[in-house]
Amino acid sequence: MLLELEKLMEDVIGTEESKGFVGIVADHVGAMFHEKYKSQLGSDMASPEVIAHVLVDLKRRIGGQFSISSISPESIILKNYKCPFGTNVVGKTPLCNMTANVFGKIAATESGYAAVELNKTIANGDGHCHVVVHLRPLKERRDITHEYFGVSSNGY
């Protein structure tokens, strides 16, 4: 259903506007998922390890096959071999913004900051996803990074 909706939006309002709309929806969805996980995990959710496991669990629950490549205080690196949006996702890159926005919203709400890089995506025809969630501001600006800000006591 999401694939059909995204195609319809691209046809009617264009790719960039479709990305924007998907971003707004993802922001709300990310906040909703964050609240659900936060109610279960409480203050334990703030660590990079728990954030990483929440992101993987969330995507697993909707049909993805994300796994953790590495975790550090600076970043979480995830890989994925099965898109939660199905096999027909190739060419539907605005849906990757849904993943980036949900990941960014959750991570930034917990850590105060997140930047999400979608280095490889199934939707882009790469055969797998390679996602980096930065938990600290980047020293250099990257055009492929989506930035998210939250309120945090650690100053970011």
Tab-separated table of N, CA and C in Angstrom:
chain	number	residue	atom	x	y	z
A	1	MET	N	0.826	-1.187	0.000
A	1	MET	CA	0.000	0.000	0.000
A	1	MET	C	0.875	1.257	0.000
A	2	LEU	N	1.948	1.227	0.814
A	2	LEU	CA	2.853	2.379	0.846
A	2	LEU	C	3.514	2.623	-0.500
A	3	LEU	N	3.887	1.541	-1.193
A	3	LEU	CA	4.501	1.690	-2.516
A	3	LEU	C	3.539	2.367	-3.491
A	4	GLU	N	2.296	1.959	-3.471
A	4	GLU	CA	1.293	2.553	-4.360
A	4	GLU	C	1.032	4.012	-4.004
A	5	LEU	N	0.952	4.305	-2.714
A	5	LEU	CA	0.739	5.680	-2.271
A	5	LEU	C	1.905	6.563	-2.681
A	6	GLU	N	3.122	6.061	-2.505
A	6	GLU	CA	4.309	6.839	-2.876
A	6	GLU	C	4.326	7.097	-4.377
A	7	LYS	N	3.996	6.086	-5.191
A	7	LYS	CA	3.964	6.258	-6.649
A	7	LYS	C	2.915	7.297	-7.043
A	8	LEU	N	1.750	7.220	-6.436
A	8	LEU	CA	0.692	8.180	-6.723
A	8	LEU	C	1.136	9.595	-6.361
A	9	MET	N	1.762	9.744	-5.204
A	9	MET	CA	2.229	11.082	-4.789
A	9	MET	C	3.283	11.610	-5.741
A	10	GLU	N	4.227	10.745	-6.167
A	10	GLU	CA	5.240	11.191	-7.124
A	10	GLU	C	4.597	11.646	-8.424
A	11	ASP	N	3.605	10.885	-8.902
A	11	ASP	CA	2.930	11.228	-10.159
A	11	ASP	C	2.152	12.532	-10.047
A	12	VAL	N	1.544	12.787	-8.900
A	12	VAL	CA	0.675	13.951	-8.737
A	12	VAL	C	1.448	15.190	-8.299
A	13	ILE	N	2.329	15.047	-7.304
A	13	ILE	CA	2.991	16.241	-6.762
A	13	ILE	C	4.496	16.300	-7.019
A	14	GLY	N	5.092	15.217	-7.546
A	14	GLY	CA	6.511	15.213	-7.872
A	14	GLY	C	7.367	14.551	-6.796
A	15	THR	N	8.581	14.203	-7.184
A	15	THR	CA	9.488	13.453	-6.310
A	15	THR	C	9.874	14.238	-5.063
A	16	GLU	N	10.278	15.485	-5.223
A	16	GLU	CA	10.729	16.269	-4.061
A	16	GLU	C	9.596	16.509	-3.066
A	17	GLU	N	8.424	16.816	-3.571
A	17	GLU	CA	7.282	17.031	-2.694
A	17	GLU	C	6.881	15.727	-2.003
A	18	SER	N	7.008	14.612	-2.732
A	18	SER	CA	6.714	13.309	-2.151
A	18	SER	C	7.678	13.014	-1.008
A	19	LYS	N	8.958	13.319	-1.201
A	19	LYS	CA	9.952	13.138	-0.134
A	19	LYS	C	9.579	13.965	1.097
A	20	GLY	N	9.140	15.194	0.862
A	20	GLY	CA	8.750	16.066	1.970
A	20	GLY	C	7.562	15.522	2.733
A	21	PHE	N	6.573	15.041	1.998
A	21	PHE	CA	5.384	14.479	2.650
A	21	PHE	C	5.746	13.233	3.447
A	22	VAL	N	6.549	12.354	2.848
A	22	VAL	CA	6.991	11.150	3.545
A	22	VAL	C	7.759	11.539	4.807
A	23	GLY	N	8.550	12.609	4.728
A	23	GLY	CA	9.302	13.086	5.891
A	23	GLY	C	8.400	13.528	7.030
A	24	ILE	N	7.331	14.213	6.700
A	24	ILE	CA	6.376	14.670	7.724
A	24	ILE	C	5.698	13.471	8.389
A	25	VAL	N	5.268	12.520	7.575
A	25	VAL	CA	4.641	11.313	8.117
A	25	VAL	C	5.644	10.566	8.994
A	26	ALA	N	6.879	10.416	8.517
A	26	ALA	CA	7.907	9.692	9.277
A	26	ALA	C	8.223	10.379	10.600
A	27	ASP	N	8.181	11.697	10.621
A	27	ASP	CA	8.427	12.418	11.867
A	27	ASP	C	7.382	12.030	12.915
A	28	HIS	N	6.145	11.978	12.502
A	28	HIS	CA	5.068	11.594	13.415
A	28	HIS	C	5.167	10.118	13.811
A	29	VAL	N	5.472	9.269	12.841
A	29	VAL	CA	5.624	7.845	13.120
A	29	VAL	C	6.807	7.607	14.059
A	30	GLY	N	7.926	8.304	13.807
A	30	GLY	CA	9.103	8.178	14.671
A	30	GLY	C	8.795	8.573	16.102
A	31	ALA	N	8.054	9.652	16.275
A	31	ALA	CA	7.674	10.096	17.624
A	31	ALA	C	6.774	9.064	18.296
A	32	MET	N	5.861	8.492	17.538
A	32	MET	CA	4.963	7.481	18.087
A	32	MET	C	5.742	6.233	18.521
A	33	PHE	N	6.637	5.750	17.649
A	33	PHE	CA	7.439	4.576	18.002
A	33	PHE	C	8.352	4.871	19.185
A	34	HIS	N	8.933	6.060	19.211
A	34	HIS	CA	9.802	6.422	20.327
A	34	HIS	C	9.042	6.340	21.642
A	35	GLU	N	7.840	6.877	21.662
A	35	GLU	CA	7.027	6.838	22.883
A	35	GLU	C	6.748	5.412	23.327
A	36	LYS	N	6.453	4.534	22.366
A	36	LYS	CA	6.170	3.129	22.695
A	36	LYS	C	7.390	2.458	23.323
A	37	TYR	N	8.545	2.627	22.690
A	37	TYR	CA	9.762	2.010	23.226
A	37	TYR	C	10.169	2.660	24.550
A	38	LYS	N	10.043	3.973	24.637
A	38	LYS	CA	10.428	4.699	25.849
A	38	LYS	C	9.582	4.251	27.039
A	39	SER	N	8.305	3.995	26.805
A	39	SER	CA	7.444	3.562	27.909
A	39	SER	C	7.879	2.194	28.445
A	40	GLN	N	8.487	1.387	27.597
A	40	GLN	CA	8.966	0.077	28.020
A	40	GLN	C	10.374	0.119	28.607
A	41	LEU	N	11.230	0.965	28.041
A	41	LEU	CA	12.645	0.955	28.412
A	41	LEU	C	13.051	2.068	29.373
A	42	GLY	N	12.272	3.133	29.421
A	42	GLY	CA	12.588	4.246	30.313
A	42	GLY	C	13.950	4.854	30.015
A	43	SER	N	14.701	5.192	31.062
A	43	SER	CA	15.991	5.865	30.882
A	43	SER	C	17.050	4.943	30.291
A	44	ASP	N	16.810	3.635	30.282
A	44	ASP	CA	17.767	2.702	29.684
A	44	ASP	C	17.905	2.898	28.180
A	45	MET	N	16.954	3.592	27.574
A	45	MET	CA	16.954	3.742	26.126
A	45	MET	C	18.040	4.688	25.619
A	46	ALA	N	18.662	5.473	26.473
A	46	ALA	CA	19.581	6.524	26.038
A	46	ALA	C	20.926	6.027	25.517
A	47	SER	N	21.332	4.820	25.802
A	47	SER	CA	22.653	4.357	25.363
A	47	SER	C	22.641	4.022	23.872
A	48	PRO	N	23.785	4.202	23.206
A	48	PRO	CA	23.862	3.835	21.784
A	48	PRO	C	23.502	2.371	21.533
A	49	GLU	N	23.866	1.498	22.453
A	49	GLU	CA	23.566	0.072	22.287
A	49	GLU	C	22.056	-0.165	22.267
A	50	VAL	N	21.351	0.461	23.200
A	50	VAL	CA	19.906	0.266	23.258
A	50	VAL	C	19.231	0.934	22.059
A	51	ILE	N	19.674	2.121	21.689
A	51	ILE	CA	19.119	2.784	20.503
A	51	ILE	C	19.271	1.873	19.286
A	52	ALA	N	20.455	1.291	19.107
A	52	ALA	CA	20.702	0.401	17.962
A	52	ALA	C	19.744	-0.786	17.975
A	53	HIS	N	19.574	-1.398	19.122
A	53	HIS	CA	18.677	-2.551	19.219
A	53	HIS	C	17.216	-2.157	18.983
A	54	VAL	N	16.831	-0.962	19.417
A	54	VAL	CA	15.475	-0.469	19.160
A	54	VAL	C	15.260	-0.300	17.653
A	55	LEU	N	16.221	0.296	16.954
A	55	LEU	CA	16.085	0.510	15.514
A	55	LEU	C	15.966	-0.814	14.769
A	56	VAL	N	16.799	-1.786	15.136
A	56	VAL	CA	16.748	-3.105	14.498
A	56	VAL	C	15.419	-3.799	14.815
A	57	ASP	N	14.997	-3.743	16.071
A	57	ASP	CA	13.742	-4.379	16.465
A	57	ASP	C	12.554	-3.761	15.731
A	58	LEU	N	12.549	-2.446	15.637
A	58	LEU	CA	11.472	-1.754	14.945
A	58	LEU	C	11.351	-2.232	13.502
A	59	LYS	N	12.451	-2.275	12.790
A	59	LYS	CA	12.416	-2.704	11.386
A	59	LYS	C	12.087	-4.188	11.257
A	60	ARG	N	12.534	-5.005	12.212
A	60	ARG	CA	12.208	-6.433	12.194
A	60	ARG	C	10.696	-6.623	12.322
A	61	ARG	N	10.084	-5.838	13.166
A	61	ARG	CA	8.639	-5.962	13.408
A	61	ARG	C	7.803	-5.607	12.178
A	62	ILE	N	8.379	-4.813	11.267
A	62	ILE	CA	7.620	-4.463	10.058
A	62	ILE	C	8.143	-5.176	8.816
A	63	GLY	N	8.988	-6.210	9.021
A	63	GLY	CA	9.398	-7.046	7.902
A	63	GLY	C	10.789	-6.817	7.361
A	64	GLY	N	11.576	-5.956	7.971
A	64	GLY	CA	12.949	-5.737	7.532
A	64	GLY	C	13.882	-6.773	8.124
A	65	GLN	N	15.123	-6.749	7.659
A	65	GLN	CA	16.135	-7.680	8.155
A	65	GLN	C	17.404	-6.886	8.485
A	66	PHE	N	17.241	-5.882	9.348
A	66	PHE	CA	18.365	-5.053	9.757
A	66	PHE	C	19.185	-5.782	10.811
A	67	SER	N	20.480	-5.514	10.811
A	67	SER	CA	21.365	-6.025	11.849
A	67	SER	C	22.410	-4.961	12.144
A	68	ILE	N	23.052	-5.108	13.282
A	68	ILE	CA	24.047	-4.137	13.732
A	68	ILE	C	25.421	-4.545	13.222
A	69	SER	N	26.078	-3.626	12.534
A	69	SER	CA	27.469	-3.846	12.109
A	69	SER	C	28.429	-3.382	13.183
A	70	SER	N	28.143	-2.189	13.751
A	70	SER	CA	28.988	-1.686	14.833
A	70	SER	C	28.261	-0.602	15.616
A	71	ILE	N	28.710	-0.427	16.852
A	71	ILE	CA	28.149	0.591	17.739
A	71	ILE	C	29.316	1.272	18.452
A	72	SER	N	29.268	2.596	18.483
A	72	SER	CA	30.235	3.373	19.261
A	72	SER	C	29.483	4.572	19.838
A	73	PRO	N	30.110	5.334	20.732
A	73	PRO	CA	29.445	6.540	21.231
A	73	PRO	C	29.161	7.563	20.129
A	74	GLU	N	29.881	7.466	19.018
A	74	GLU	CA	29.731	8.419	17.913
A	74	GLU	C	28.735	7.973	16.856
A	75	SER	N	28.583	6.649	16.664
A	75	SER	CA	27.717	6.206	15.570
A	75	SER	C	27.237	4.776	15.746
A	76	ILE	N	26.170	4.500	15.026
A	76	ILE	CA	25.603	3.159	14.914
A	76	ILE	C	25.595	2.826	13.431
A	77	ILE	N	26.162	1.690	13.060
A	77	ILE	CA	26.169	1.285	11.660
A	77	ILE	C	25.311	0.037	11.529
A	78	LEU	N	24.333	0.120	10.623
A	78	LEU	CA	23.380	-0.963	10.407
A	78	LEU	C	23.442	-1.436	8.966
A	79	LYS	N	23.130	-2.712	8.771
A	79	LYS	CA	22.992	-3.245	7.412
A	79	LYS	C	21.631	-3.927	7.324
A	80	ASN	N	21.154	-4.068	6.107
A	80	ASN	CA	19.840	-4.659	5.888
A	80	ASN	C	19.829	-5.384	4.551
A	81	TYR	N	19.230	-6.576	4.548
A	81	TYR	CA	19.147	-7.356	3.314
A	81	TYR	C	17.720	-7.632	2.871
A	82	LYS	N	16.736	-7.119	3.626
A	82	LYS	CA	15.331	-7.304	3.246
A	82	LYS	C	14.572	-6.032	3.583
A	83	CYS	N	14.075	-5.376	2.562
A	83	CYS	CA	13.379	-4.110	2.774
A	83	CYS	C	12.006	-4.348	3.392
A	84	PRO	N	11.676	-3.600	4.449
A	84	PRO	CA	10.349	-3.747	5.045
A	84	PRO	C	9.226	-3.298	4.104
A	85	PHE	N	9.572	-2.562	3.049
A	85	PHE	CA	8.556	-2.095	2.106
A	85	PHE	C	8.354	-3.068	0.945
A	86	GLY	N	9.032	-4.210	0.971
A	86	GLY	CA	8.808	-5.255	-0.028
A	86	GLY	C	9.819	-5.266	-1.159
A	87	THR	N	9.619	-6.202	-2.053
A	87	THR	CA	10.565	-6.426	-3.150
A	87	THR	C	10.433	-5.410	-4.284
A	88	ASN	N	9.327	-4.733	-4.365
A	88	ASN	CA	9.121	-3.754	-5.443
A	88	ASN	C	9.590	-2.358	-5.076
A	89	VAL	N	10.438	-2.238	-4.088
A	89	VAL	CA	10.882	-0.941	-3.600
A	89	VAL	C	11.933	-0.282	-4.492
A	90	VAL	N	12.580	-1.057	-5.369
A	90	VAL	CA	13.628	-0.495	-6.229
A	90	VAL	C	13.050	0.669	-7.027
A	91	GLY	N	13.738	1.801	-6.947
A	91	GLY	CA	13.291	3.022	-7.607
A	91	GLY	C	12.402	3.899	-6.744
A	92	LYS	N	12.036	3.440	-5.577
A	92	LYS	CA	11.159	4.194	-4.667
A	92	LYS	C	11.980	4.800	-3.522
A	93	THR	N	12.996	5.561	-3.868
A	93	THR	CA	13.914	6.111	-2.863
A	93	THR	C	13.264	7.032	-1.837
A	94	PRO	N	12.130	7.707	-2.123
A	94	PRO	CA	11.513	8.492	-1.046
A	94	PRO	C	11.145	7.650	0.173
A	95	LEU	N	10.889	6.356	-0.021
A	95	LEU	CA	10.575	5.503	1.128
A	95	LEU	C	11.790	5.318	2.037
A	96	CYS	N	12.989	5.463	1.486
A	96	CYS	CA	14.199	5.402	2.316
A	96	CYS	C	14.216	6.582	3.285
A	97	ASN	N	13.623	7.690	2.882
A	97	ASN	CA	13.528	8.837	3.783
A	97	ASN	C	12.653	8.510	4.988
A	98	MET	N	11.693	7.611	4.804
A	98	MET	CA	10.868	7.167	5.932
A	98	MET	C	11.770	6.507	6.971
A	99	THR	N	12.624	5.601	6.530
A	99	THR	CA	13.561	4.925	7.435
A	99	THR	C	14.515	5.923	8.068
A	100	ALA	N	15.109	6.797	7.257
A	100	ALA	CA	16.060	7.784	7.782
A	100	ALA	C	15.396	8.681	8.816
A	101	ASN	N	14.194	9.137	8.526
A	101	ASN	CA	13.509	10.045	9.449
A	101	ASN	C	13.102	9.363	10.745
A	102	VAL	N	12.616	8.136	10.656
A	102	VAL	CA	12.240	7.416	11.875
A	102	VAL	C	13.488	7.141	12.714
A	103	PHE	N	14.559	6.654	12.079
A	103	PHE	CA	15.813	6.410	12.800
A	103	PHE	C	16.337	7.711	13.411
A	104	GLY	N	16.334	8.783	12.625
A	104	GLY	CA	16.847	10.067	13.103
A	104	GLY	C	16.035	10.628	14.252
A	105	LYS	N	14.722	10.525	14.148
A	105	LYS	CA	13.836	11.033	15.209
A	105	LYS	C	14.079	10.300	16.519
A	106	ILE	N	14.141	8.976	16.467
A	106	ILE	CA	14.358	8.187	17.675
A	106	ILE	C	15.732	8.474	18.271
A	107	ALA	N	16.772	8.426	17.445
A	107	ALA	CA	18.140	8.631	17.942
A	107	ALA	C	18.333	10.048	18.485
A	108	ALA	N	17.818	11.055	17.788
A	108	ALA	CA	17.988	12.442	18.238
A	108	ALA	C	17.203	12.724	19.510
A	109	THR	N	16.040	12.119	19.639
A	109	THR	CA	15.255	12.330	20.845
A	109	THR	C	15.998	11.794	22.060
A	110	GLU	N	16.719	10.705	21.880
A	110	GLU	CA	17.467	10.113	22.988
A	110	GLU	C	18.835	10.753	23.207
A	111	SER	N	19.537	11.090	22.134
A	111	SER	CA	20.912	11.571	22.276
A	111	SER	C	21.053	13.083	22.073
A	112	GLY	N	19.994	13.735	21.621
A	112	GLY	CA	20.050	15.172	21.373
A	112	GLY	C	20.400	15.519	19.943
A	113	TYR	N	21.012	14.573	19.216
A	113	TYR	CA	21.437	14.827	17.841
A	113	TYR	C	21.536	13.495	17.105
A	114	ALA	N	21.217	13.524	15.831
A	114	ALA	CA	21.465	12.382	14.953
A	114	ALA	C	21.606	12.893	13.526
A	115	ALA	N	22.462	12.250	12.788
A	115	ALA	CA	22.580	12.466	11.351
A	115	ALA	C	22.562	11.086	10.720
A	116	VAL	N	21.723	10.903	9.725
A	116	VAL	CA	21.558	9.585	9.124
A	116	VAL	C	22.072	9.602	7.695
A	117	GLU	N	22.970	8.690	7.407
A	117	GLU	CA	23.508	8.511	6.056
A	117	GLU	C	22.980	7.211	5.489
A	118	LEU	N	22.410	7.291	4.332
A	118	LEU	CA	21.953	6.111	3.613
A	118	LEU	C	22.971	5.828	2.515
A	119	ASN	N	24.060	5.166	2.884
A	119	ASN	CA	25.160	4.951	1.939
A	119	ASN	C	24.792	4.010	0.805
A	120	LYS	N	24.045	2.983	1.116
A	120	LYS	CA	23.543	2.042	0.113
A	120	LYS	C	22.107	1.715	0.492
A	121	THR	N	21.258	1.548	-0.521
A	121	THR	CA	19.863	1.181	-0.250
A	121	THR	C	19.363	0.184	-1.293
A	122	ILE	N	18.465	-0.654	-0.844
A	122	ILE	CA	17.816	-1.589	-1.759
A	122	ILE	C	17.015	-0.810	-2.786
A	123	ALA	N	16.354	0.260	-2.364
A	123	ALA	CA	15.551	1.088	-3.272
A	123	ALA	C	16.392	1.718	-4.373
A	124	ASN	N	17.656	1.934	-4.086
A	124	ASN	CA	18.565	2.522	-5.068
A	124	ASN	C	19.180	1.454	-5.976
A	125	GLY	N	18.843	0.181	-5.744
A	125	GLY	CA	19.350	-0.907	-6.566
A	125	GLY	C	20.656	-1.502	-6.063
A	126	ASP	N	21.063	-1.176	-4.835
A	126	ASP	CA	22.335	-1.662	-4.301
A	126	ASP	C	22.274	-3.101	-3.787
A	127	GLY	N	21.081	-3.668	-3.646
A	127	GLY	CA	20.950	-5.038	-3.174
A	127	GLY	C	20.938	-5.189	-1.662
A	128	HIS	N	21.332	-4.166	-0.955
A	128	HIS	CA	21.304	-4.151	0.513
A	128	HIS	C	21.359	-2.701	0.976
A	129	CYS	N	21.127	-2.501	2.252
A	129	CYS	CA	21.213	-1.156	2.826
A	129	CYS	C	22.414	-1.073	3.758
A	130	HIS	N	23.072	0.049	3.738
A	130	HIS	CA	24.150	0.364	4.681
A	130	HIS	C	23.807	1.740	5.242
A	131	VAL	N	23.444	1.764	6.524
A	131	VAL	CA	22.950	2.981	7.157
A	131	VAL	C	23.858	3.345	8.324
A	132	VAL	N	24.281	4.607	8.356
A	132	VAL	CA	25.074	5.114	9.474
A	132	VAL	C	24.243	6.154	10.208
A	133	VAL	N	24.060	5.937	11.505
A	133	VAL	CA	23.365	6.898	12.358
A	133	VAL	C	24.430	7.539	13.234
A	134	HIS	N	24.794	8.775	12.909
A	134	HIS	CA	25.778	9.517	13.696
A	134	HIS	C	25.088	10.087	14.935
A	135	LEU	N	25.728	9.939	16.083
A	135	LEU	CA	25.154	10.419	17.341
A	135	LEU	C	25.829	11.682	17.834
A	136	ARG	N	26.803	12.172	17.103
A	136	ARG	CA	27.506	13.417	17.413
A	136	ARG	C	27.562	14.249	16.148
A	137	PRO	N	27.530	15.561	16.270
A	137	PRO	CA	27.621	16.399	15.058
A	137	PRO	C	28.873	16.078	14.252
A	138	LEU	N	28.713	16.078	12.949
A	138	LEU	CA	29.822	15.784	12.044
A	138	LEU	C	30.732	16.997	11.905
A	139	LYS	N	32.015	16.749	11.779
A	139	LYS	CA	32.974	17.849	11.596
A	139	LYS	C	32.867	18.436	10.199
A	140	GLU	N	32.529	17.602	9.238
A	140	GLU	CA	32.374	18.073	7.867
A	140	GLU	C	30.936	17.877	7.416
A	141	ARG	N	30.472	18.771	6.594
A	141	ARG	CA	29.107	18.707	6.078
A	141	ARG	C	29.043	17.674	4.975
A	142	ARG	N	28.055	16.806	5.014
A	142	ARG	CA	27.862	15.803	3.977
A	142	ARG	C	26.481	15.996	3.376
A	143	ASP	N	26.420	16.093	2.067
A	143	ASP	CA	25.144	16.323	1.385
A	143	ASP	C	24.180	15.157	1.540
A	144	ILE	N	24.689	13.962	1.760
A	144	ILE	CA	23.825	12.788	1.833
A	144	ILE	C	23.311	12.524	3.239
A	145	THR	N	23.584	13.414	4.151
A	145	THR	CA	23.203	13.224	5.544
A	145	THR	C	21.934	13.996	5.872
A	146	HIS	N	21.033	13.334	6.568
A	146	HIS	CA	19.826	13.969	7.085
A	146	HIS	C	20.092	14.243	8.563
A	147	GLU	N	19.949	15.485	9.012
A	147	GLU	CA	20.219	15.818	10.409
A	147	GLU	C	18.927	15.987	11.197
A	148	TYR	N	19.004	15.592	12.479
A	148	TYR	CA	17.862	15.655	13.381
A	148	TYR	C	18.361	16.167	14.723
A	149	PHE	N	17.531	16.950	15.379
A	149	PHE	CA	17.913	17.531	16.652
A	149	PHE	C	16.851	17.237	17.691
A	150	GLY	N	17.284	16.958	18.891
A	150	GLY	CA	16.381	16.701	20.004
A	150	GLY	C	16.879	17.477	21.208
A	151	VAL	N	16.124	17.462	22.253
A	151	VAL	CA	16.519	18.124	23.470
A	151	VAL	C	17.220	17.089	24.333
A	152	SER	N	18.435	17.419	24.779
A	152	SER	CA	19.195	16.480	25.582
A	152	SER	C	19.980	17.215	26.644
A	153	SER	N	20.255	16.539	27.719
A	153	SER	CA	21.027	17.147	28.804
A	153	SER	C	22.520	17.074	28.560
A	154	ASN	N	22.967	16.386	27.475
A	154	ASN	CA	24.398	16.262	27.247
A	154	ASN	C	24.963	17.362	26.349
A	155	GLY	N	24.176	18.379	26.032
A	155	GLY	CA	24.688	19.543	25.334
A	155	GLY	C	24.671	19.485	23.834
A	156	TYR	N	24.124	18.461	23.221
A	156	TYR	CA	24.078	18.397	21.750
A	156	TYR	C	22.742	18.813	21.223
